[in-house]
Amino acid sequence: DARMIGWELSHDTRTSEELKKGEVTRIGLLNRYYTDMQDYFNEVGKYPFILNAPDHAINVALGLNWRDARIKVMGDSLVVEFRPVSTQSTPEESFAAMMFYVGRLLWSKDNKEELMPIDLLKENRDAAMKDGLNASLWIDYNGGLEKASAREVLREEIDRAARGLEKNGLYDQTIKDVIDLLHAKNAGESAIEVIAKLREGYLSRGLDARTSMFYALQDVEAIK
């Protein structure tokens, strides 16, 4: 995934003095977590503005903050905005990726997950963008941080996402199919194994055997 790497290069507005101090760009991750909202507003407000518009200062500052996630002011509310996952090759895969994202966030909230040290988080981020499923990633297993292959880590994370969706009442046959597809792609299962799982999912919804096989074949063709 080259998007963030490209933006970090093209939108690097640091001065020579800031580079010497080790300041990071306004793209991607900080070198630390925010401590509170005042810290957040101080950070987003320290960069040069493109407009002299005091009445719109907050919106301008937030609009020029290209972090992986940001808090926006919407009327009297604070809303967390996260960058959408990279566009996948098919709508089905994009839906699967977003459901994984949502489920994993719900699992983290339900289990009061501790934040990973920021340097390890950045290491994971960079390795995933560069090497994908061939990367080695850090993961928290029962309160202890370990490093494992991306496929092993993703297998556990997909299960966590599934539990997050299920606990919050968002788990049905469609989501089960999504989880099965994510596991199949991660494991590199053969097409026939994926087709069989998809067919069973359609059969369980009351479709006849011929229609279930037709839809399963279409799904596999779409995610190639």
Short mmCIF file of C-alpha atoms in Angstrom, two decimals:
data_model
loop_
_atom_site.label_atom_id
_atom_site.label_comp_id
_atom_site.label_asym_id
_atom_site.label_seq_id
_atom_site.Cartn_x
_atom_site.Cartn_y
_atom_site.Cartn_z
CA ASP A 1 0.00 0.00 0.00
CA ALA A 2 1.82 3.09 -1.27
CA ARG A 3 -0.75 5.83 -0.54
CA MET A 4 0.48 6.93 2.87
CA ILE A 5 4.13 6.63 1.85
CA GLY A 6 3.47 8.91 -1.12
CA TRP A 7 1.59 11.46 0.97
CA GLU A 8 4.30 11.51 3.62
CA LEU A 9 6.76 12.54 0.89
CA SER A 10 4.57 14.93 -1.09
CA HIS A 11 3.11 16.73 1.96
CA ASP A 12 6.30 17.08 4.00
CA THR A 13 6.26 20.77 5.00
CA ARG A 14 8.86 20.54 7.77
CA THR A 15 11.55 23.20 8.00
CA SER A 16 15.25 22.38 8.32
CA GLU A 17 15.03 23.18 12.02
CA GLU A 18 12.05 20.84 12.49
CA LEU A 19 13.91 18.08 10.68
CA LYS A 20 16.87 18.51 13.04
CA LYS A 21 14.53 18.24 16.03
CA GLY A 22 13.05 15.01 14.69
CA GLU A 23 9.57 16.47 14.19
CA VAL A 24 7.20 14.22 12.28
CA THR A 25 5.04 15.24 9.33
CA ARG A 26 1.31 15.90 9.68
CA ILE A 27 0.59 12.66 7.78
CA GLY A 28 0.20 9.15 9.23
CA LEU A 29 1.21 8.51 12.83
CA LEU A 30 2.59 10.76 15.51
CA ASN A 31 5.64 9.63 17.48
CA ARG A 32 3.44 9.44 20.59
CA TYR A 33 -0.22 9.15 21.60
CA TYR A 34 -2.26 12.25 22.38
CA THR A 35 -2.64 12.80 26.12
CA ASP A 36 -5.96 14.71 26.02
CA MET A 37 -8.08 16.97 23.81
CA GLN A 38 -5.99 20.05 24.58
CA ASP A 39 -2.90 18.18 23.41
CA TYR A 40 -4.75 17.21 20.24
CA PHE A 41 -5.87 20.76 19.43
CA ASN A 42 -2.38 22.10 20.17
CA GLU A 43 -0.95 19.61 17.70
CA VAL A 44 -3.35 20.29 14.83
CA GLY A 45 -3.15 24.05 15.37
CA LYS A 46 0.63 24.41 15.26
CA TYR A 47 0.96 24.14 11.47
CA PRO A 48 0.75 27.08 9.04
CA PHE A 49 -2.79 27.90 7.89
CA ILE A 50 -3.71 28.43 4.26
CA LEU A 51 -6.41 31.03 5.06
CA ASN A 52 -6.72 33.97 7.43
CA ALA A 53 -10.20 33.00 8.58
CA PRO A 54 -10.44 33.04 12.40
CA ASP A 55 -14.09 31.97 12.35
CA HIS A 56 -13.11 28.78 10.53
CA ALA A 57 -9.84 28.13 12.35
CA ILE A 58 -10.86 24.74 13.78
CA ASN A 59 -12.16 23.38 10.48
CA VAL A 60 -9.08 24.60 8.60
CA ALA A 61 -6.71 23.08 11.15
CA LEU A 62 -8.54 19.73 11.11
CA GLY A 63 -8.75 19.77 7.32
CA LEU A 64 -4.96 20.08 7.11
CA ASN A 65 -4.40 17.26 9.60
CA TRP A 66 -3.82 14.09 7.58
CA ARG A 67 -3.34 11.57 10.36
CA ASP A 68 -4.46 7.95 10.10
CA ALA A 69 -7.36 8.91 12.39
CA ARG A 70 -8.58 12.28 13.57
CA ILE A 71 -11.24 13.87 15.77
CA LYS A 72 -13.51 16.34 13.98
CA VAL A 73 -15.83 18.95 15.45
CA MET A 74 -19.37 18.51 14.11
CA GLY A 75 -21.61 21.14 15.68
CA ASP A 76 -21.45 20.49 19.42
CA SER A 77 -20.10 16.95 19.00
CA LEU A 78 -16.68 15.39 18.63
CA VAL A 79 -16.59 12.66 15.99
CA VAL A 80 -13.75 10.21 15.40
CA GLU A 81 -12.99 9.94 11.71
CA PHE A 82 -10.79 7.11 10.51
CA ARG A 83 -9.24 6.75 7.10
CA PRO A 84 -11.15 4.15 5.04
CA VAL A 85 -9.33 0.93 4.33
CA SER A 86 -7.58 0.72 0.99
CA THR A 87 -9.99 0.17 -1.89
CA GLN A 88 -10.17 -3.53 -2.64
CA SER A 89 -10.48 -5.12 -6.08
CA THR A 90 -14.20 -5.87 -5.67
CA PRO A 91 -17.16 -4.47 -3.68
CA GLU A 92 -17.35 -7.79 -1.79
CA GLU A 93 -13.76 -7.49 -0.63
CA SER A 94 -14.22 -3.85 0.33
CA PHE A 95 -17.25 -4.82 2.44
CA ALA A 96 -15.28 -7.65 4.07
CA ALA A 97 -12.41 -5.30 4.91
CA MET A 98 -14.74 -2.73 6.48
CA MET A 99 -16.58 -5.35 8.54
CA PHE A 100 -13.23 -6.59 9.81
CA TYR A 101 -12.30 -3.00 10.72
CA VAL A 102 -15.58 -2.37 12.58
CA GLY A 103 -15.55 -5.74 14.36
CA ARG A 104 -11.96 -5.32 15.48
CA LEU A 105 -12.70 -1.86 16.94
CA LEU A 106 -15.73 -3.26 18.79
CA TRP A 107 -13.63 -6.11 20.23
CA SER A 108 -11.03 -3.58 21.43
CA LYS A 109 -13.72 -1.48 23.11
CA ASP A 110 -15.45 -4.47 24.71
CA ASN A 111 -12.19 -5.82 26.12
CA LYS A 112 -10.74 -2.44 27.17
CA GLU A 113 -7.65 -3.22 25.11
CA GLU A 114 -4.46 -1.43 26.13
CA LEU A 115 -2.74 0.71 23.52
CA MET A 116 0.32 -0.89 21.94
CA PRO A 117 3.56 1.09 22.40
CA ILE A 118 3.63 3.64 19.60
CA ASP A 119 6.99 2.47 18.22
CA LEU A 120 5.66 -1.08 17.82
CA LEU A 121 2.45 0.22 16.29
CA LYS A 122 4.47 2.14 13.70
CA GLU A 123 6.61 -0.94 13.06
CA ASN A 124 3.44 -2.96 12.40
CA ARG A 125 2.02 -0.25 10.15
CA ASP A 126 5.16 0.07 8.04
CA ALA A 127 5.66 -3.70 7.76
CA ALA A 128 2.05 -4.29 6.74
CA MET A 129 2.16 -1.54 4.08
CA LYS A 130 5.45 -2.85 2.67
CA ASP A 131 5.16 -6.63 2.94
CA GLY A 132 1.46 -7.43 3.46
CA LEU A 133 0.92 -11.07 4.43
CA ASN A 134 4.68 -11.71 4.22
CA ALA A 135 5.32 -9.35 7.14
CA SER A 136 6.09 -10.14 10.77
CA LEU A 137 3.83 -8.25 13.17
CA TRP A 138 3.46 -7.57 16.88
CA ILE A 139 0.31 -8.79 18.61
CA ASP A 140 -0.92 -8.79 22.20
CA TYR A 141 -1.56 -12.36 23.35
CA ASN A 142 -3.16 -12.41 26.80
CA GLY A 143 -1.40 -9.27 27.97
CA GLY A 144 1.98 -10.10 26.47
CA LEU A 145 3.37 -8.69 23.23
CA GLU A 146 4.73 -11.24 20.78
CA LYS A 147 5.90 -11.13 17.18
CA ALA A 148 4.49 -13.61 14.68
CA SER A 149 3.87 -14.03 10.97
CA ALA A 150 1.22 -11.77 9.48
CA ARG A 151 -0.94 -14.76 8.57
CA GLU A 152 -0.88 -16.04 12.15
CA VAL A 153 -1.62 -12.58 13.52
CA LEU A 154 -4.40 -11.98 11.00
CA ARG A 155 -6.03 -15.32 11.84
CA GLU A 156 -6.33 -14.24 15.47
CA GLU A 157 -7.42 -10.71 14.56
CA ILE A 158 -10.17 -11.97 12.24
CA ASP A 159 -11.52 -14.09 15.10
CA ARG A 160 -11.43 -11.06 17.40
CA ALA A 161 -13.34 -9.03 14.81
CA ALA A 162 -15.94 -11.80 14.54
CA ARG A 163 -16.41 -11.87 18.32
CA GLY A 164 -16.74 -8.08 18.36
CA LEU A 165 -19.47 -8.17 15.73
CA GLU A 166 -21.27 -11.05 17.43
CA LYS A 167 -21.24 -9.49 20.91
CA ASN A 168 -22.72 -6.29 19.52
CA GLY A 169 -25.54 -8.02 17.66
CA LEU A 170 -24.08 -7.58 14.19
CA TYR A 171 -23.43 -11.22 13.36
CA ASP A 172 -25.63 -13.01 10.81
CA GLN A 173 -25.11 -15.36 7.87
CA THR A 174 -23.80 -12.54 5.66
CA ILE A 175 -21.17 -11.63 8.25
CA LYS A 176 -20.30 -15.32 8.71
CA ASP A 177 -19.65 -15.51 4.97
CA VAL A 178 -17.44 -12.43 5.24
CA ILE A 179 -15.42 -13.95 8.08
CA ASP A 180 -15.08 -17.25 6.20
CA LEU A 181 -13.83 -15.40 3.12
CA LEU A 182 -11.27 -13.45 5.14
CA HIS A 183 -9.97 -16.65 6.71
CA ALA A 184 -9.90 -18.39 3.32
CA LYS A 185 -7.90 -15.62 1.68
CA ASN A 186 -5.51 -15.46 4.62
CA ALA A 187 -4.97 -19.23 4.60
CA GLY A 188 -4.64 -19.41 0.83
CA GLU A 189 -7.35 -22.06 0.59
CA SER A 190 -8.12 -23.60 -2.76
CA ALA A 191 -11.00 -22.29 -4.84
CA ILE A 192 -13.05 -25.45 -4.28
CA GLU A 193 -12.78 -25.07 -0.50
CA VAL A 194 -13.93 -21.46 -0.68
CA ILE A 195 -16.80 -22.37 -3.04
CA ALA A 196 -17.98 -25.11 -0.66
CA LYS A 197 -18.13 -22.70 2.29
CA LEU A 198 -19.96 -20.07 0.28
CA ARG A 199 -22.43 -22.63 -1.06
CA GLU A 200 -23.24 -23.81 2.46
CA GLY A 201 -23.87 -20.22 3.49
CA TYR A 202 -26.41 -19.68 0.69
CA LEU A 203 -28.07 -23.04 1.36
CA SER A 204 -28.52 -22.07 5.02
CA ARG A 205 -30.48 -19.02 3.87
CA GLY A 206 -33.03 -21.21 2.14
CA LEU A 207 -31.80 -21.03 -1.44
CA ASP A 208 -31.91 -24.16 -3.58
CA ALA A 209 -28.74 -26.05 -4.46
CA ARG A 210 -28.46 -24.73 -8.04
CA THR A 211 -28.91 -21.08 -7.03
CA SER A 212 -26.53 -21.48 -4.07
CA MET A 213 -23.81 -22.86 -6.34
CA PHE A 214 -24.39 -20.08 -8.88
CA TYR A 215 -23.96 -17.34 -6.27
CA ALA A 216 -20.96 -19.09 -4.71
CA LEU A 217 -19.21 -19.26 -8.09
CA GLN A 218 -19.94 -15.59 -8.71
CA ASP A 219 -18.49 -14.65 -5.32
CA VAL A 220 -15.28 -16.58 -5.97
CA GLU A 221 -14.93 -14.99 -9.41
CA ALA A 222 -15.38 -11.54 -7.83
CA ILE A 223 -12.64 -11.99 -5.21
CA LYS A 224 -9.96 -13.45 -7.46
#
